[in-house]
Amino acid sequence: MSIGGEHASHLCAECAEICRACAEECEKHAAMGMDHCKECAEACRKCTEACEAIAS
């Protein structure tokens, strides 16, 4: 990733997609009062942002 390998962008875009889906699912559970799911959703959103930054 750090040297700009040919698959880095694709892998990071895929990671962002997976993290986004996880965040969306965890936010559903967080809305029902599950604090650990809120923390997970926040972590997944940060991961999504980091992966998107590398993918672009």
PDB file of N, CA and C in Angstrom:
ATOM      1  N   MET A   1       0.822  -1.183   0.000  1.00  0.00           N
ATOM      2  CA  MET A   1       0.000   0.000   0.000  1.00  0.00           C
ATOM      3  C   MET A   1       0.873   1.256   0.000  1.00  0.00           C
ATOM      4  N   SER A   2       1.887   1.248   0.846  1.00  0.00           N
ATOM      5  CA  SER A   2       2.701   2.455   1.004  1.00  0.00           C
ATOM      6  C   SER A   2       3.548   2.777  -0.216  1.00  0.00           C
ATOM      7  N   ILE A   3       3.799   1.787  -1.059  1.00  0.00           N
ATOM      8  CA  ILE A   3       4.586   2.068  -2.262  1.00  0.00           C
ATOM      9  C   ILE A   3       3.719   2.148  -3.517  1.00  0.00           C
ATOM     10  N   GLY A   4       2.410   2.159  -3.315  1.00  0.00           N
ATOM     11  CA  GLY A   4       1.506   2.324  -4.450  1.00  0.00           C
ATOM     12  C   GLY A   4       1.415   1.118  -5.358  1.00  0.00           C
ATOM     13  N   GLY A   5       1.371  -0.062  -4.772  1.00  0.00           N
ATOM     14  CA  GLY A   5       1.249  -1.287  -5.560  1.00  0.00           C
ATOM     15  C   GLY A   5       0.024  -1.244  -6.465  1.00  0.00           C
ATOM     16  N   GLU A   6       0.047  -2.032  -7.513  1.00  0.00           N
ATOM     17  CA  GLU A   6      -1.010  -1.973  -8.516  1.00  0.00           C
ATOM     18  C   GLU A   6      -2.384  -2.356  -7.976  1.00  0.00           C
ATOM     19  N   HIS A   7      -2.454  -3.090  -6.883  1.00  0.00           N
ATOM     20  CA  HIS A   7      -3.736  -3.513  -6.337  1.00  0.00           C
ATOM     21  C   HIS A   7      -4.170  -2.699  -5.122  1.00  0.00           C
ATOM     22  N   ALA A   8      -3.344  -1.772  -4.682  1.00  0.00           N
ATOM     23  CA  ALA A   8      -3.636  -1.010  -3.463  1.00  0.00           C
ATOM     24  C   ALA A   8      -4.958  -0.254  -3.564  1.00  0.00           C
ATOM     25  N   SER A   9      -5.170   0.438  -4.638  1.00  0.00           N
ATOM     26  CA  SER A   9      -6.382   1.229  -4.793  1.00  0.00           C
ATOM     27  C   SER A   9      -7.625   0.343  -4.779  1.00  0.00           C
ATOM     28  N   HIS A  10      -7.563  -0.756  -5.502  1.00  0.00           N
ATOM     29  CA  HIS A  10      -8.702  -1.681  -5.553  1.00  0.00           C
ATOM     30  C   HIS A  10      -8.981  -2.277  -4.177  1.00  0.00           C
ATOM     31  N   LEU A  11      -7.947  -2.712  -3.474  1.00  0.00           N
ATOM     32  CA  LEU A  11      -8.128  -3.302  -2.154  1.00  0.00           C
ATOM     33  C   LEU A  11      -8.700  -2.299  -1.161  1.00  0.00           C
ATOM     34  N   CYS A  12      -8.231  -1.075  -1.219  1.00  0.00           N
ATOM     35  CA  CYS A  12      -8.735  -0.047  -0.307  1.00  0.00           C
ATOM     36  C   CYS A  12     -10.179   0.322  -0.626  1.00  0.00           C
ATOM     37  N   ALA A  13     -10.529   0.350  -1.884  1.00  0.00           N
ATOM     38  CA  ALA A  13     -11.921   0.632  -2.259  1.00  0.00           C
ATOM     39  C   ALA A  13     -12.836  -0.474  -1.750  1.00  0.00           C
ATOM     40  N   GLU A  14     -12.405  -1.712  -1.852  1.00  0.00           N
ATOM     41  CA  GLU A  14     -13.181  -2.848  -1.356  1.00  0.00           C
ATOM     42  C   GLU A  14     -13.311  -2.780   0.163  1.00  0.00           C
ATOM     43  N   CYS A  15     -12.225  -2.458   0.839  1.00  0.00           N
ATOM     44  CA  CYS A  15     -12.242  -2.319   2.288  1.00  0.00           C
ATOM     45  C   CYS A  15     -13.218  -1.220   2.705  1.00  0.00           C
ATOM     46  N   ALA A  16     -13.210  -0.107   2.005  1.00  0.00           N
ATOM     47  CA  ALA A  16     -14.132   0.992   2.314  1.00  0.00           C
ATOM     48  C   ALA A  16     -15.576   0.546   2.166  1.00  0.00           C
ATOM     49  N   GLU A  17     -15.856  -0.224   1.129  1.00  0.00           N
ATOM     50  CA  GLU A  17     -17.221  -0.715   0.909  1.00  0.00           C
ATOM     51  C   GLU A  17     -17.666  -1.633   2.048  1.00  0.00           C
ATOM     52  N   ILE A  18     -16.776  -2.514   2.480  1.00  0.00           N
ATOM     53  CA  ILE A  18     -17.099  -3.447   3.557  1.00  0.00           C
ATOM     54  C   ILE A  18     -17.299  -2.688   4.865  1.00  0.00           C
ATOM     55  N   CYS A  19     -16.415  -1.742   5.155  1.00  0.00           N
ATOM     56  CA  CYS A  19     -16.535  -0.966   6.396  1.00  0.00           C
ATOM     57  C   CYS A  19     -17.802  -0.121   6.402  1.00  0.00           C
ATOM     58  N   ARG A  20     -18.175   0.422   5.257  1.00  0.00           N
ATOM     59  CA  ARG A  20     -19.401   1.211   5.159  1.00  0.00           C
ATOM     60  C   ARG A  20     -20.620   0.334   5.463  1.00  0.00           C
ATOM     61  N   ALA A  21     -20.635  -0.864   4.912  1.00  0.00           N
ATOM     62  CA  ALA A  21     -21.754  -1.784   5.160  1.00  0.00           C
ATOM     63  C   ALA A  21     -21.814  -2.179   6.632  1.00  0.00           C
ATOM     64  N   CYS A  22     -20.672  -2.405   7.230  1.00  0.00           N
ATOM     65  CA  CYS A  22     -20.631  -2.753   8.648  1.00  0.00           C
ATOM     66  C   CYS A  22     -21.163  -1.589   9.489  1.00  0.00           C
ATOM     67  N   ALA A  23     -20.726  -0.377   9.177  1.00  0.00           N
ATOM     68  CA  ALA A  23     -21.183   0.796   9.925  1.00  0.00           C
ATOM     69  C   ALA A  23     -22.695   0.952   9.828  1.00  0.00           C
ATOM     70  N   GLU A  24     -23.238   0.760   8.640  1.00  0.00           N
ATOM     71  CA  GLU A  24     -24.682   0.897   8.455  1.00  0.00           C
ATOM     72  C   GLU A  24     -25.444  -0.124   9.288  1.00  0.00           C
ATOM     73  N   GLU A  25     -24.957  -1.350   9.315  1.00  0.00           N
ATOM     74  CA  GLU A  25     -25.625  -2.389  10.103  1.00  0.00           C
ATOM     75  C   GLU A  25     -25.490  -2.099  11.592  1.00  0.00           C
ATOM     76  N   CYS A  26     -24.314  -1.709  12.031  1.00  0.00           N
ATOM     77  CA  CYS A  26     -24.113  -1.416  13.454  1.00  0.00           C
ATOM     78  C   CYS A  26     -24.940  -0.210  13.899  1.00  0.00           C
ATOM     79  N   GLU A  27     -25.122   0.761  13.019  1.00  0.00           N
ATOM     80  CA  GLU A  27     -25.936   1.923  13.369  1.00  0.00           C
ATOM     81  C   GLU A  27     -27.395   1.525  13.627  1.00  0.00           C
ATOM     82  N   LYS A  28     -27.875   0.504  12.941  1.00  0.00           N
ATOM     83  CA  LYS A  28     -29.235   0.020  13.184  1.00  0.00           C
ATOM     84  C   LYS A  28     -29.362  -0.497  14.617  1.00  0.00           C
ATOM     85  N   HIS A  29     -28.371  -1.235  15.052  1.00  0.00           N
ATOM     86  CA  HIS A  29     -28.388  -1.793  16.404  1.00  0.00           C
ATOM     87  C   HIS A  29     -28.118  -0.710  17.444  1.00  0.00           C
ATOM     88  N   ALA A  30     -27.270   0.241  17.106  1.00  0.00           N
ATOM     89  CA  ALA A  30     -26.985   1.343  18.024  1.00  0.00           C
ATOM     90  C   ALA A  30     -28.240   2.162  18.297  1.00  0.00           C
ATOM     91  N   ALA A  31     -29.094   2.264  17.294  1.00  0.00           N
ATOM     92  CA  ALA A  31     -30.339   3.013  17.452  1.00  0.00           C
ATOM     93  C   ALA A  31     -31.269   2.351  18.471  1.00  0.00           C
ATOM     94  N   MET A  32     -31.017   1.075  18.744  1.00  0.00           N
ATOM     95  CA  MET A  32     -31.816   0.354  19.727  1.00  0.00           C
ATOM     96  C   MET A  32     -31.153   0.374  21.111  1.00  0.00           C
ATOM     97  N   GLY A  33     -30.125   1.215  21.255  1.00  0.00           N
ATOM     98  CA  GLY A  33     -29.497   1.390  22.553  1.00  0.00           C
ATOM     99  C   GLY A  33     -28.276   0.525  22.825  1.00  0.00           C
ATOM    100  N   MET A  34     -27.767  -0.126  21.828  1.00  0.00           N
ATOM    101  CA  MET A  34     -26.589  -0.974  22.025  1.00  0.00           C
ATOM    102  C   MET A  34     -25.328  -0.123  21.843  1.00  0.00           C
ATOM    103  N   ASP A  35     -24.745   0.286  22.963  1.00  0.00           N
ATOM    104  CA  ASP A  35     -23.597   1.193  22.919  1.00  0.00           C
ATOM    105  C   ASP A  35     -22.389   0.599  22.213  1.00  0.00           C
ATOM    106  N   HIS A  36     -22.150  -0.696  22.372  1.00  0.00           N
ATOM    107  CA  HIS A  36     -21.001  -1.305  21.709  1.00  0.00           C
ATOM    108  C   HIS A  36     -21.160  -1.253  20.184  1.00  0.00           C
ATOM    109  N   CYS A  37     -22.379  -1.275  19.702  1.00  0.00           N
ATOM    110  CA  CYS A  37     -22.614  -1.169  18.262  1.00  0.00           C
ATOM    111  C   CYS A  37     -22.372   0.261  17.780  1.00  0.00           C
ATOM    112  N   LYS A  38     -22.660   1.228  18.628  1.00  0.00           N
ATOM    113  CA  LYS A  38     -22.363   2.622  18.280  1.00  0.00           C
ATOM    114  C   LYS A  38     -20.862   2.811  18.133  1.00  0.00           C
ATOM    115  N   GLU A  39     -20.098   2.227  19.051  1.00  0.00           N
ATOM    116  CA  GLU A  39     -18.637   2.317  18.977  1.00  0.00           C
ATOM    117  C   GLU A  39     -18.114   1.633  17.725  1.00  0.00           C
ATOM    118  N   CYS A  40     -18.680   0.498  17.391  1.00  0.00           N
ATOM    119  CA  CYS A  40     -18.276  -0.223  16.188  1.00  0.00           C
ATOM    120  C   CYS A  40     -18.577   0.599  14.942  1.00  0.00           C
ATOM    121  N   ALA A  41     -19.757   1.198  14.887  1.00  0.00           N
ATOM    122  CA  ALA A  41     -20.140   2.014  13.737  1.00  0.00           C
ATOM    123  C   ALA A  41     -19.178   3.186  13.558  1.00  0.00           C
ATOM    124  N   GLU A  42     -18.801   3.812  14.653  1.00  0.00           N
ATOM    125  CA  GLU A  42     -17.867   4.936  14.583  1.00  0.00           C
ATOM    126  C   GLU A  42     -16.499   4.478  14.070  1.00  0.00           C
ATOM    127  N   ALA A  43     -16.029   3.334  14.553  1.00  0.00           N
ATOM    128  CA  ALA A  43     -14.747   2.796  14.093  1.00  0.00           C
ATOM    129  C   ALA A  43     -14.807   2.444  12.612  1.00  0.00           C
ATOM    130  N   CYS A  44     -15.921   1.877  12.190  1.00  0.00           N
ATOM    131  CA  CYS A  44     -16.066   1.511  10.779  1.00  0.00           C
ATOM    132  C   CYS A  44     -16.128   2.749   9.884  1.00  0.00           C
ATOM    133  N   ARG A  45     -16.755   3.818  10.348  1.00  0.00           N
ATOM    134  CA  ARG A  45     -16.792   5.058   9.572  1.00  0.00           C
ATOM    135  C   ARG A  45     -15.381   5.631   9.403  1.00  0.00           C
ATOM    136  N   LYS A  46     -14.579   5.574  10.469  1.00  0.00           N
ATOM    137  CA  LYS A  46     -13.189   6.051  10.385  1.00  0.00           C
ATOM    138  C   LYS A  46     -12.395   5.193   9.410  1.00  0.00           C
ATOM    139  N   CYS A  47     -12.612   3.893   9.461  1.00  0.00           N
ATOM    140  CA  CYS A  47     -11.938   2.982   8.537  1.00  0.00           C
ATOM    141  C   CYS A  47     -12.352   3.284   7.101  1.00  0.00           C
ATOM    142  N   THR A  48     -13.634   3.530   6.883  1.00  0.00           N
ATOM    143  CA  THR A  48     -14.138   3.869   5.549  1.00  0.00           C
ATOM    144  C   THR A  48     -13.425   5.097   5.016  1.00  0.00           C
ATOM    145  N   GLU A  49     -13.338   6.136   5.838  1.00  0.00           N
ATOM    146  CA  GLU A  49     -12.677   7.385   5.415  1.00  0.00           C
ATOM    147  C   GLU A  49     -11.210   7.156   5.090  1.00  0.00           C
ATOM    148  N   ALA A  50     -10.514   6.386   5.928  1.00  0.00           N
ATOM    149  CA  ALA A  50      -9.093   6.126   5.688  1.00  0.00           C
ATOM    150  C   ALA A  50      -8.889   5.335   4.398  1.00  0.00           C
ATOM    151  N   CYS A  51      -9.706   4.326   4.191  1.00  0.00           N
ATOM    152  CA  CYS A  51      -9.576   3.505   2.986  1.00  0.00           C
ATOM    153  C   CYS A  51      -9.918   4.312   1.730  1.00  0.00           C
ATOM    154  N   GLU A  52     -10.946   5.140   1.811  1.00  0.00           N
ATOM    155  CA  GLU A  52     -11.299   5.963   0.658  1.00  0.00           C
ATOM    156  C   GLU A  52     -10.181   6.945   0.319  1.00  0.00           C
ATOM    157  N   ALA A  53      -9.512   7.468   1.322  1.00  0.00           N
ATOM    158  CA  ALA A  53      -8.413   8.403   1.077  1.00  0.00           C
ATOM    159  C   ALA A  53      -7.271   7.724   0.330  1.00  0.00           C
ATOM    160  N   ILE A  54      -6.980   6.482   0.667  1.00  0.00           N
ATOM    161  CA  ILE A  54      -5.913   5.748  -0.007  1.00  0.00           C
ATOM    162  C   ILE A  54      -6.358   5.326  -1.410  1.00  0.00           C
ATOM    163  N   ALA A  55      -7.634   4.957  -1.538  1.00  0.00           N
ATOM    164  CA  ALA A  55      -8.139   4.458  -2.818  1.00  0.00           C
ATOM    165  C   ALA A  55      -8.203   5.534  -3.886  1.00  0.00           C
ATOM    166  N   SER A  56      -8.304   6.790  -3.480  1.00  0.00           N
ATOM    167  CA  SER A  56      -8.470   7.851  -4.488  1.00  0.00           C
ATOM    168  C   SER A  56      -7.144   8.377  -4.994  1.00  0.00           C
TER     169      SER A  56
END
